[in-house]
């Protein structure tokens, strides 16, 4: 049977429908990227001045024989990746369910739950990559990075961002009020940033807190970024750190897909 004119006029989806969702987010970001451009470059400058000229001046011997600025920058790279991923995964996801209802509109199109989720997660990963690329560029200009394998910190940051973004998607899609998102920042993201080895070695913590730090994805990201930028061995085998982050990303994906399906599939 010949197709009707309406069917012929309907635009075809790409071979990978999630790319259409990613394109939607990129088009929206094209209108707002300038607002975050200054902060993307200002944050690493303030980091170099604050920790290099400020805190670093009071730590003569550095950490493990490494100047404090060089030691802390990879930790800040990892923590910035986490904060970027979480901020892009809380209110944006909650709002697309509760306020703008964007996900509902997308589900009315010929898009599966996995396409909607995968396209948005791809955009969050893009935001992490661009933010960390700017961070590495500025801190590298200031001499806060050692040559070695510093560029490897970028894919590590992307994996770390995905490892925290996916479970955050699941969380943001099931809470009823946005005040629960602030609770996540206060009781999960902030303590993780303070005690996961970003600013001081976790070995200085009591044993119980040390193992809590080991359980966080941020500590594994910090270890990998530090190994890349300083050229030192991580506490665990690199494969172990990577597999742990992959496990977080996969578990988060499964939880988020189940939560999205519960909200979108009737």
Coordinates of C-alpha atoms in Angstrom, one line a residue:
X1 CA 0.0 0.0 0.0
X2 CA 1.4 3.4 -0.9
X3 CA 2.3 5.7 1.9
X4 CA 0.1 8.7 2.5
X5 CA 1.5 12.2 2.1
X6 CA 1.5 12.8 5.8
X7 CA 3.5 9.6 6.4
X8 CA 6.0 10.6 3.7
X9 CA 6.4 14.1 5.2
X10 CA 7.1 12.8 8.7
X11 CA 10.9 13.2 9.4
X12 CA 12.7 9.9 9.9
X13 CA 14.5 9.3 13.2
X14 CA 18.3 8.8 13.0
X15 CA 19.7 5.3 13.2
X16 CA 20.4 5.9 16.8
X17 CA 17.4 7.7 18.2
X18 CA 19.3 8.8 21.4
X19 CA 21.4 11.1 19.2
X20 CA 18.2 13.0 18.4
X21 CA 17.7 13.5 22.1
X22 CA 21.3 14.6 22.5
X23 CA 20.8 17.0 19.6
X24 CA 17.8 18.5 21.4
X25 CA 19.9 19.2 24.5
X26 CA 22.7 20.6 22.4
X27 CA 20.4 23.0 20.6
X28 CA 19.1 24.2 24.0
X29 CA 22.6 24.6 25.3
X30 CA 23.6 26.7 22.3
X31 CA 21.4 29.4 23.8
X32 CA 23.0 29.3 27.3
X33 CA 26.6 28.2 26.9
X34 CA 28.0 31.8 27.2
X35 CA 26.6 32.2 30.7
X36 CA 28.9 29.4 32.0
X37 CA 31.9 30.2 29.9
X38 CA 33.4 32.7 32.3
X39 CA 33.0 30.4 35.3
X40 CA 34.5 27.5 33.4
X41 CA 37.8 29.4 33.1
X42 CA 37.5 31.5 36.3
X43 CA 37.2 28.4 38.6
X44 CA 40.6 27.0 37.7
X45 CA 42.3 30.4 37.9
X46 CA 40.9 30.9 41.4
X47 CA 42.0 27.3 42.3
X48 CA 45.6 28.0 41.3
X49 CA 45.6 31.3 43.2
X50 CA 43.8 30.0 46.2
X51 CA 45.6 26.7 46.7
X52 CA 48.9 27.6 45.0
X53 CA 49.6 31.1 46.4
X54 CA 47.3 30.7 49.5
X55 CA 47.2 27.2 51.1
X56 CA 50.3 25.9 49.3
X57 CA 52.4 28.6 50.9
X58 CA 51.8 27.1 54.3
X59 CA 52.6 23.6 53.3
X60 CA 56.4 23.6 52.8
X61 CA 56.9 19.9 52.1
X62 CA 53.8 19.3 50.1
X63 CA 52.2 15.8 50.2
X64 CA 54.4 12.7 49.6
X65 CA 57.1 15.0 48.3
X66 CA 54.8 16.7 45.7
X67 CA 54.0 20.4 45.9
X68 CA 50.5 20.8 47.4
X69 CA 49.2 22.6 44.3
X70 CA 50.3 19.8 42.0
X71 CA 48.8 17.3 44.4
X72 CA 45.4 19.0 45.0
X73 CA 44.7 19.9 41.3
X74 CA 43.8 16.3 40.2
X75 CA 41.6 16.0 43.2
X76 CA 39.8 19.2 42.2
X77 CA 39.5 17.9 38.6
X78 CA 37.7 14.9 39.9
X79 CA 35.5 16.8 42.3
X80 CA 34.6 19.3 39.6
X81 CA 33.5 16.5 37.4
X82 CA 31.3 15.1 40.1
X83 CA 29.7 18.5 40.9
X84 CA 29.1 19.3 37.2
X85 CA 27.5 15.9 36.7
X86 CA 25.3 16.1 39.8
X87 CA 24.2 19.7 39.1
X88 CA 23.3 18.7 35.5
X89 CA 21.4 15.7 36.7
X90 CA 19.2 17.0 39.6
X91 CA 17.0 20.0 38.8
X92 CA 17.2 19.5 35.0
X93 CA 15.9 15.9 35.4
X94 CA 13.3 16.8 38.1
X95 CA 12.1 19.8 36.0
X96 CA 11.7 17.7 32.9
X97 CA 9.3 15.5 34.8
X98 CA 7.6 17.9 37.1
X99 CA 7.7 21.3 35.5
X100 CA 8.4 21.4 31.7
X101 CA 7.2 17.8 31.2
X102 CA 9.8 17.5 28.4
X103 CA 10.2 13.8 29.0
X104 CA 6.5 13.2 28.6
X105 CA 6.5 15.0 25.3
X106 CA 9.5 13.0 24.1
X107 CA 7.9 9.7 25.1
X108 CA 4.9 10.7 23.0
X109 CA 7.3 10.7 20.0
X110 CA 8.6 7.4 18.7
X111 CA 11.4 7.3 21.3
X112 CA 12.0 4.6 23.8
X113 CA 12.8 5.2 27.5
X114 CA 16.4 4.2 26.8
X115 CA 16.7 6.8 24.0
X116 CA 15.4 9.6 26.3
X117 CA 17.7 8.6 29.1
X118 CA 20.7 7.8 27.0
X119 CA 20.5 11.1 25.1
X120 CA 20.3 13.2 28.2
X121 CA 23.1 11.2 29.9
X122 CA 25.2 11.8 26.8
X123 CA 24.6 15.5 27.1
X124 CA 25.7 15.5 30.8
X125 CA 28.8 13.6 29.8
X126 CA 29.5 16.3 27.2
X127 CA 29.1 19.0 29.8
X128 CA 31.6 17.2 32.1
X129 CA 34.1 16.8 29.3
X130 CA 34.0 20.5 28.3
X131 CA 34.2 21.7 31.8
X132 CA 37.2 19.5 32.7
X133 CA 38.9 20.4 29.4
X134 CA 38.8 24.0 30.4
X135 CA 40.0 23.2 33.9
X136 CA 43.0 21.2 32.6
X137 CA 43.8 23.9 30.0
X138 CA 44.0 26.7 32.5
X139 CA 45.8 24.8 35.3
X140 CA 48.2 23.5 32.7
X141 CA 49.0 27.0 31.6
X142 CA 49.8 27.9 35.2
X143 CA 52.1 24.9 35.4
X144 CA 50.0 23.0 37.9
X145 CA 50.0 19.8 35.8
X146 CA 52.9 17.6 35.1
X147 CA 53.2 16.4 31.5
X148 CA 53.1 12.6 32.0
X149 CA 49.6 11.3 31.3
X150 CA 47.7 14.4 32.3
X151 CA 45.4 14.1 29.2
X152 CA 44.1 10.8 30.6
X153 CA 42.4 12.7 33.3
X154 CA 39.8 13.8 30.8
X155 CA 38.3 10.4 30.0
X156 CA 38.6 9.5 33.6
X157 CA 36.5 12.6 34.5
X158 CA 34.0 11.6 31.9
X159 CA 33.6 8.1 33.3
X160 CA 33.4 9.5 36.9
X161 CA 30.7 12.0 35.7
X162 CA 28.7 9.2 34.2
X163 CA 29.1 7.1 37.4
X164 CA 27.5 9.7 39.5
X165 CA 25.1 11.2 36.9
X166 CA 23.2 7.9 36.3
X167 CA 22.2 7.2 39.9
X168 CA 21.4 10.9 40.3
X169 CA 19.0 10.6 37.4
X170 CA 17.3 7.8 39.2
X171 CA 17.1 9.8 42.4
X172 CA 15.8 13.0 40.7
X173 CA 13.1 11.1 38.8
X174 CA 11.5 9.5 41.9
X175 CA 11.5 12.4 44.5
X176 CA 8.3 14.3 44.8
X177 CA 9.6 17.8 45.8
X178 CA 12.8 19.5 44.9
X179 CA 13.9 20.0 48.5
X180 CA 15.1 16.4 48.3
X181 CA 17.6 17.5 45.8
X182 CA 19.2 19.9 48.2
X183 CA 19.3 17.1 50.7
X184 CA 21.4 15.1 48.3
X185 CA 23.9 17.9 48.0
X186 CA 24.2 18.4 51.8
X187 CA 24.4 14.8 52.9
X188 CA 26.1 13.1 49.9
X189 CA 27.9 15.4 47.6
X190 CA 29.4 17.8 50.1
X191 CA 30.7 15.1 52.6
X192 CA 32.0 13.1 49.6
X193 CA 33.9 16.1 48.4
X194 CA 35.4 16.8 51.9
X195 CA 36.4 13.3 52.8
X196 CA 37.2 11.4 49.6
X197 CA 40.9 12.5 49.3
X198 CA 40.5 15.7 47.3
X199 CA 42.1 18.0 49.9
X200 CA 44.1 15.6 52.1
X201 CA 45.0 11.9 51.9
X202 CA 42.3 9.6 53.2
X203 CA 44.9 7.7 55.2
X204 CA 44.7 10.5 57.8
X205 CA 41.1 9.6 58.5
X206 CA 39.9 7.1 61.1
X207 CA 39.5 3.6 59.8
X208 CA 35.7 3.7 59.6
X209 CA 35.7 7.0 57.6
X210 CA 38.5 5.8 55.4
X211 CA 36.4 2.8 54.2
X212 CA 33.5 5.1 53.6
X213 CA 35.7 7.2 51.4
X214 CA 36.8 4.1 49.6
X215 CA 33.2 3.3 48.9
X216 CA 32.6 6.6 47.1
X217 CA 33.1 6.9 43.3
X218 CA 34.9 10.2 43.9
X219 CA 37.8 8.6 45.7
X220 CA 38.4 6.3 42.8
X221 CA 38.2 9.2 40.3
X222 CA 40.7 11.2 42.5
X223 CA 43.1 8.3 42.5
X224 CA 43.0 7.8 38.8
X225 CA 43.3 11.6 38.1
X226 CA 46.2 11.8 40.5
X227 CA 48.0 8.8 38.9
X228 CA 47.5 10.4 35.5
X229 CA 48.7 13.9 36.3
X230 CA 51.5 13.0 38.7
X231 CA 52.7 9.8 37.1
X232 CA 52.4 7.8 40.3
X233 CA 50.8 4.5 41.0
X234 CA 47.2 4.5 42.3
X235 CA 46.5 2.6 45.6
X236 CA 44.4 0.1 43.7
X237 CA 45.2 -1.4 40.3
X238 CA 43.9 1.0 37.6
X239 CA 41.6 -1.7 36.3
X240 CA 40.0 -2.0 39.7
X241 CA 39.3 1.7 39.9
X242 CA 37.9 1.7 36.4
X243 CA 35.7 -1.4 37.0
X244 CA 34.3 0.2 40.2
X245 CA 33.3 3.3 38.3
X246 CA 31.8 1.3 35.5
X247 CA 29.8 -0.7 38.1
X248 CA 28.4 2.6 39.5
X249 CA 27.5 3.7 36.0
X250 CA 25.8 0.4 35.0
X251 CA 23.9 0.2 38.3
X252 CA 22.8 3.8 38.0
X253 CA 21.7 3.2 34.4
X254 CA 19.5 0.3 35.4
X255 CA 18.0 2.2 38.3
X256 CA 17.4 5.3 36.2
X257 CA 15.8 3.3 33.3
X258 CA 13.5 1.5 35.8
X259 CA 12.5 4.9 37.3
X260 CA 12.0 6.5 33.9
X261 CA 9.9 3.6 32.7
X262 CA 7.7 3.8 35.8
X263 CA 7.1 7.5 35.2
X264 CA 6.7 7.4 31.4
X265 CA 5.3 4.0 30.4
X266 CA 1.6 3.6 31.3

